Each structure stands twice: as structure tokens, then as C-alpha cells.
Amino acid sequence: MGRMSVEELPEYAERVLEVAELIPSGRVMTYGDVAEWLGEGGPRQVGRVMALYGGAVPWWRVVRADGTLLPGSELRALGHYRDEGTPLRQAGRSAEGHVPKLDMRRARWDGAGEGDGGAHEGDGGAHEVGGGAHEVGGADGAGGAGLEPRAGTHT
């Protein structure tokens, strides 16, 4: 079943990916923010985990502190940011390829509020209940699900 079972995933990598899944649609955390949240590792370690295993989670929500988009994945990331309404800053004329940057002041998420209710704090294995939930509709399908009821509201 798949190439990698959960048992093969290093414990630190598993924790990094769990944080990535908590970041709300339209918001981002830096590699350093994730390391700080976990109280372990640093930006490089988080970046390595995301490079190796990030495809299973909303990887575009874990970003560089300066807001530049991930080299080689700019256009894929940009598509996600536009779909989710993530705050962007227009690229300056000197920007390579005129790719916008993230507006970090507005897009950055500190892990508070937005309905997570502090679920990361000592809830033991609660996250395992819905372990594979993100796979059901795919990472993209889950993001737009909240918009559907608005379109068909009753009068």
C-alpha cells in the first residue's frame, strides 16, 4: 500500500507534516515557525522534511521567511495561493520572472485561533483519528469544500 508506511516515516518528519496540515487555507508558516512550534530542529531540518515528504500535505503553506516562492515550484504554489486567497505582493521589476512574493505580514499564521482551538497542545494521539482524512478528497479538494454552502444558500 503506497511506497512508505507511517512506521517508516521518521517521528520528527511526522510531527512537521502534522503542523503543515494545521495551517489554515490562505495562511502560511515559515520553516523556522514550524521548528519553533515543535520546539525541536530548525529551519533547515523542517525544509528537508518538506522536500522529502511534503507532497502528502499542503506543502505550499510552509515557506521561506522572506516570502519568496519555492524555486522550481513557483507556478504550482502560485496556483494554490490564488485558489486559497493567500495575500501576495506583486513582484518588483527586478524580481526574477516577475513572480510575486507572499505578503508575509498578512499571510503568516501564528498557530492561534482560526478554529484550531489549540488542538496541538497535549492532545496525545487525537490527530490519529483522522489520520488519512486528507487523502480522501486530495489536498486540493479539501480546501474548496468550505465554499460550497455559500453558493447555494437558502432565502
mmCIF file of C-alpha atoms in Angstrom:
data_model
loop_
_atom_site.group_PDB
_atom_site.id
_atom_site.type_symbol
_atom_site.label_atom_id
_atom_site.label_comp_id
_atom_site.label_asym_id
_atom_site.label_seq_id
_atom_site.Cartn_x
_atom_site.Cartn_y
_atom_site.Cartn_z
ATOM 1 C CA MET A 1 0.000 0.000 0.000
ATOM 2 C CA GLY A 2 1.902 3.075 -1.094
ATOM 3 C CA ARG A 3 5.654 3.272 -1.003
ATOM 4 C CA MET A 4 6.015 4.479 2.544
ATOM 5 C CA SER A 5 4.115 3.344 5.586
ATOM 6 C CA VAL A 6 3.734 5.574 8.620
ATOM 7 C CA GLU A 7 6.164 3.331 10.502
ATOM 8 C CA GLU A 8 8.923 4.234 8.034
ATOM 9 C CA LEU A 9 8.337 7.967 8.453
ATOM 10 C CA PRO A 10 10.770 9.427 10.992
ATOM 11 C CA GLU A 11 8.985 10.716 14.081
ATOM 12 C CA TYR A 12 10.245 14.280 13.570
ATOM 13 C CA ALA A 13 9.061 14.274 9.951
ATOM 14 C CA GLU A 14 5.644 13.057 11.049
ATOM 15 C CA ARG A 15 5.361 15.941 13.520
ATOM 16 C CA VAL A 16 6.443 18.511 10.900
ATOM 17 C CA LEU A 17 3.795 17.224 8.480
ATOM 18 C CA GLU A 18 1.131 17.382 11.203
ATOM 19 C CA VAL A 19 1.904 21.077 11.746
ATOM 20 C CA ALA A 20 1.719 21.699 7.972
ATOM 21 C CA GLU A 21 -1.772 20.179 7.976
ATOM 22 C CA LEU A 22 -2.921 22.542 10.762
ATOM 23 C CA ILE A 23 -2.121 25.719 8.807
ATOM 24 C CA PRO A 24 -5.419 27.201 7.604
ATOM 25 C CA SER A 25 -6.150 27.719 3.926
ATOM 26 C CA GLY A 26 -4.836 31.097 2.773
ATOM 27 C CA ARG A 27 -2.202 31.295 5.530
ATOM 28 C CA VAL A 28 1.461 30.224 5.797
ATOM 29 C CA MET A 29 4.155 29.418 8.363
ATOM 30 C CA THR A 30 7.894 29.698 7.784
ATOM 31 C CA TYR A 31 10.247 26.747 8.163
ATOM 32 C CA GLY A 32 11.517 28.446 11.318
ATOM 33 C CA ASP A 33 7.965 28.929 12.654
ATOM 34 C CA VAL A 34 7.305 25.198 12.315
ATOM 35 C CA ALA A 35 10.565 24.325 14.104
ATOM 36 C CA GLU A 36 9.712 26.802 16.872
ATOM 37 C CA TRP A 37 6.176 25.360 17.209
ATOM 38 C CA LEU A 38 7.664 21.881 17.630
ATOM 39 C CA GLY A 39 10.423 23.126 19.943
ATOM 40 C CA GLU A 40 12.849 20.962 18.016
ATOM 41 C CA GLY A 41 15.103 21.259 14.977
ATOM 42 C CA GLY A 42 15.460 24.389 12.894
ATOM 43 C CA PRO A 43 14.508 25.812 9.512
ATOM 44 C CA ARG A 44 16.918 23.531 7.636
ATOM 45 C CA GLN A 45 15.537 20.385 9.244
ATOM 46 C CA VAL A 46 11.968 21.445 8.512
ATOM 47 C CA GLY A 47 12.931 22.315 4.935
ATOM 48 C CA ARG A 48 14.494 18.890 4.483
ATOM 49 C CA VAL A 49 11.378 17.137 5.797
ATOM 50 C CA MET A 50 9.189 19.181 3.453
ATOM 51 C CA ALA A 51 11.469 18.429 0.490
ATOM 52 C CA LEU A 52 11.392 14.686 1.186
ATOM 53 C CA TYR A 53 7.846 14.103 2.429
ATOM 54 C CA GLY A 54 5.887 17.337 1.925
ATOM 55 C CA GLY A 55 3.923 16.084 -1.089
ATOM 56 C CA ALA A 56 1.402 14.418 1.241
ATOM 57 C CA VAL A 57 0.389 17.705 2.906
ATOM 58 C CA PRO A 58 -0.314 21.330 1.822
ATOM 59 C CA TRP A 59 3.415 21.950 1.231
ATOM 60 C CA TRP A 60 2.803 25.421 -0.225
ATOM 61 C CA ARG A 61 1.780 26.671 3.243
ATOM 62 C CA VAL A 62 5.295 26.095 4.694
ATOM 63 C CA VAL A 63 7.522 28.792 3.222
ATOM 64 C CA ARG A 64 10.737 30.792 3.347
ATOM 65 C CA ALA A 65 10.787 33.671 5.812
ATOM 66 C CA ASP A 66 11.368 36.253 3.062
ATOM 67 C CA GLY A 67 8.200 35.225 1.219
ATOM 68 C CA THR A 68 9.919 34.060 -1.966
ATOM 69 C CA LEU A 69 8.217 31.104 -3.588
ATOM 70 C CA LEU A 70 9.884 27.699 -3.648
ATOM 71 C CA PRO A 71 12.272 27.595 -6.645
ATOM 72 C CA GLY A 72 11.049 25.146 -9.259
ATOM 73 C CA SER A 73 7.548 25.056 -7.800
ATOM 74 C CA GLU A 74 6.611 28.743 -8.071
ATOM 75 C CA LEU A 75 3.773 28.295 -10.535
ATOM 76 C CA ARG A 76 2.231 25.306 -8.745
ATOM 77 C CA ALA A 77 2.450 27.183 -5.441
ATOM 78 C CA LEU A 78 1.038 30.339 -7.015
ATOM 79 C CA GLY A 79 -1.992 28.399 -8.237
ATOM 80 C CA HIS A 80 -2.664 27.198 -4.683
ATOM 81 C CA TYR A 81 -2.160 30.702 -3.232
ATOM 82 C CA ARG A 82 -4.604 32.213 -5.726
ATOM 83 C CA ASP A 83 -7.186 29.463 -5.084
ATOM 84 C CA GLU A 84 -6.912 29.994 -1.322
ATOM 85 C CA GLY A 85 -6.724 33.799 -1.393
ATOM 86 C CA THR A 86 -3.301 33.873 0.281
ATOM 87 C CA PRO A 87 -2.054 37.508 0.488
ATOM 88 C CA LEU A 88 0.588 38.170 -2.185
ATOM 89 C CA ARG A 89 2.785 41.154 -3.035
ATOM 90 C CA GLN A 90 3.258 41.996 -6.676
ATOM 91 C CA ALA A 91 6.728 41.306 -7.986
ATOM 92 C CA GLY A 92 9.028 44.254 -8.381
ATOM 93 C CA ARG A 93 10.526 44.905 -11.801
ATOM 94 C CA SER A 94 13.816 43.431 -10.623
ATOM 95 C CA ALA A 95 12.159 40.172 -9.473
ATOM 96 C CA GLU A 96 13.256 37.202 -11.482
ATOM 97 C CA GLY A 97 10.478 36.136 -13.837
ATOM 98 C CA HIS A 98 8.196 38.728 -12.191
ATOM 99 C CA VAL A 99 6.910 36.111 -9.752
ATOM 100 C CA PRO A 100 5.035 37.673 -6.816
ATOM 101 C CA LYS A 101 6.125 37.066 -3.228
ATOM 102 C CA LEU A 102 3.966 36.181 -0.277
ATOM 103 C CA ASP A 103 2.823 39.128 1.807
ATOM 104 C CA MET A 104 4.307 37.659 4.974
ATOM 105 C CA ARG A 105 2.914 40.365 7.244
ATOM 106 C CA ARG A 106 -0.639 39.376 6.275
ATOM 107 C CA ALA A 107 -0.231 35.721 5.310
ATOM 108 C CA ARG A 108 1.793 34.455 8.287
ATOM 109 C CA TRP A 109 -0.110 32.282 10.763
ATOM 110 C CA ASP A 110 0.958 32.157 14.411
ATOM 111 C CA GLY A 111 -0.925 28.982 15.246
ATOM 112 C CA ALA A 112 -3.640 30.756 17.209
ATOM 113 C CA GLY A 113 -7.355 30.985 16.645
ATOM 114 C CA GLU A 114 -8.972 30.234 13.278
ATOM 115 C CA GLY A 115 -10.867 27.310 14.770
ATOM 116 C CA ASP A 116 -7.973 25.042 15.740
ATOM 117 C CA GLY A 117 -8.810 25.544 19.419
ATOM 118 C CA GLY A 118 -5.263 24.769 20.461
ATOM 119 C CA ALA A 119 -5.648 21.173 19.292
ATOM 120 C CA HIS A 120 -1.860 20.812 19.155
ATOM 121 C CA GLU A 121 -1.484 21.154 22.898
ATOM 122 C CA GLY A 122 -1.021 17.780 24.564
ATOM 123 C CA ASP A 123 -3.932 16.043 22.942
ATOM 124 C CA GLY A 124 -1.909 12.861 22.661
ATOM 125 C CA GLY A 125 -2.991 10.850 19.681
ATOM 126 C CA ALA A 126 -6.144 12.741 18.776
ATOM 127 C CA HIS A 127 -4.715 13.564 15.366
ATOM 128 C CA GLU A 128 -4.514 9.884 14.513
ATOM 129 C CA VAL A 129 -8.298 9.543 14.434
ATOM 130 C CA GLY A 130 -8.491 11.262 11.076
ATOM 131 C CA GLY A 131 -5.037 10.133 10.014
ATOM 132 C CA GLY A 132 -5.714 9.622 6.321
ATOM 133 C CA ALA A 133 -8.569 12.089 6.005
ATOM 134 C CA HIS A 134 -6.615 14.437 3.772
ATOM 135 C CA GLU A 135 -6.129 11.680 1.233
ATOM 136 C CA VAL A 136 -9.848 11.137 0.669
ATOM 137 C CA GLY A 137 -10.573 14.300 -1.275
ATOM 138 C CA GLY A 138 -6.970 15.116 -2.049
ATOM 139 C CA ALA A 139 -5.261 18.201 -0.679
ATOM 140 C CA ASP A 140 -6.893 20.433 -3.277
ATOM 141 C CA GLY A 141 -10.450 19.142 -2.806
ATOM 142 C CA ALA A 142 -10.441 19.805 0.914
ATOM 143 C CA GLY A 143 -9.514 23.465 0.527
ATOM 144 C CA GLY A 144 -12.549 24.473 -1.518
ATOM 145 C CA ALA A 145 -15.078 22.434 0.430
ATOM 146 C CA GLY A 146 -15.929 25.305 2.745
ATOM 147 C CA LEU A 147 -17.070 27.497 -0.132
ATOM 148 C CA GLU A 148 -19.856 25.264 -1.424
ATOM 149 C CA PRO A 149 -22.620 26.056 1.102
ATOM 150 C CA ARG A 150 -22.311 29.772 0.360
ATOM 151 C CA ALA A 151 -23.189 29.262 -3.286
ATOM 152 C CA GLY A 152 -26.489 27.539 -2.541
ATOM 153 C CA THR A 153 -27.726 29.495 0.463
ATOM 154 C CA HIS A 154 -31.436 29.412 1.214
ATOM 155 C CA THR A 155 -33.516 32.568 1.135
#
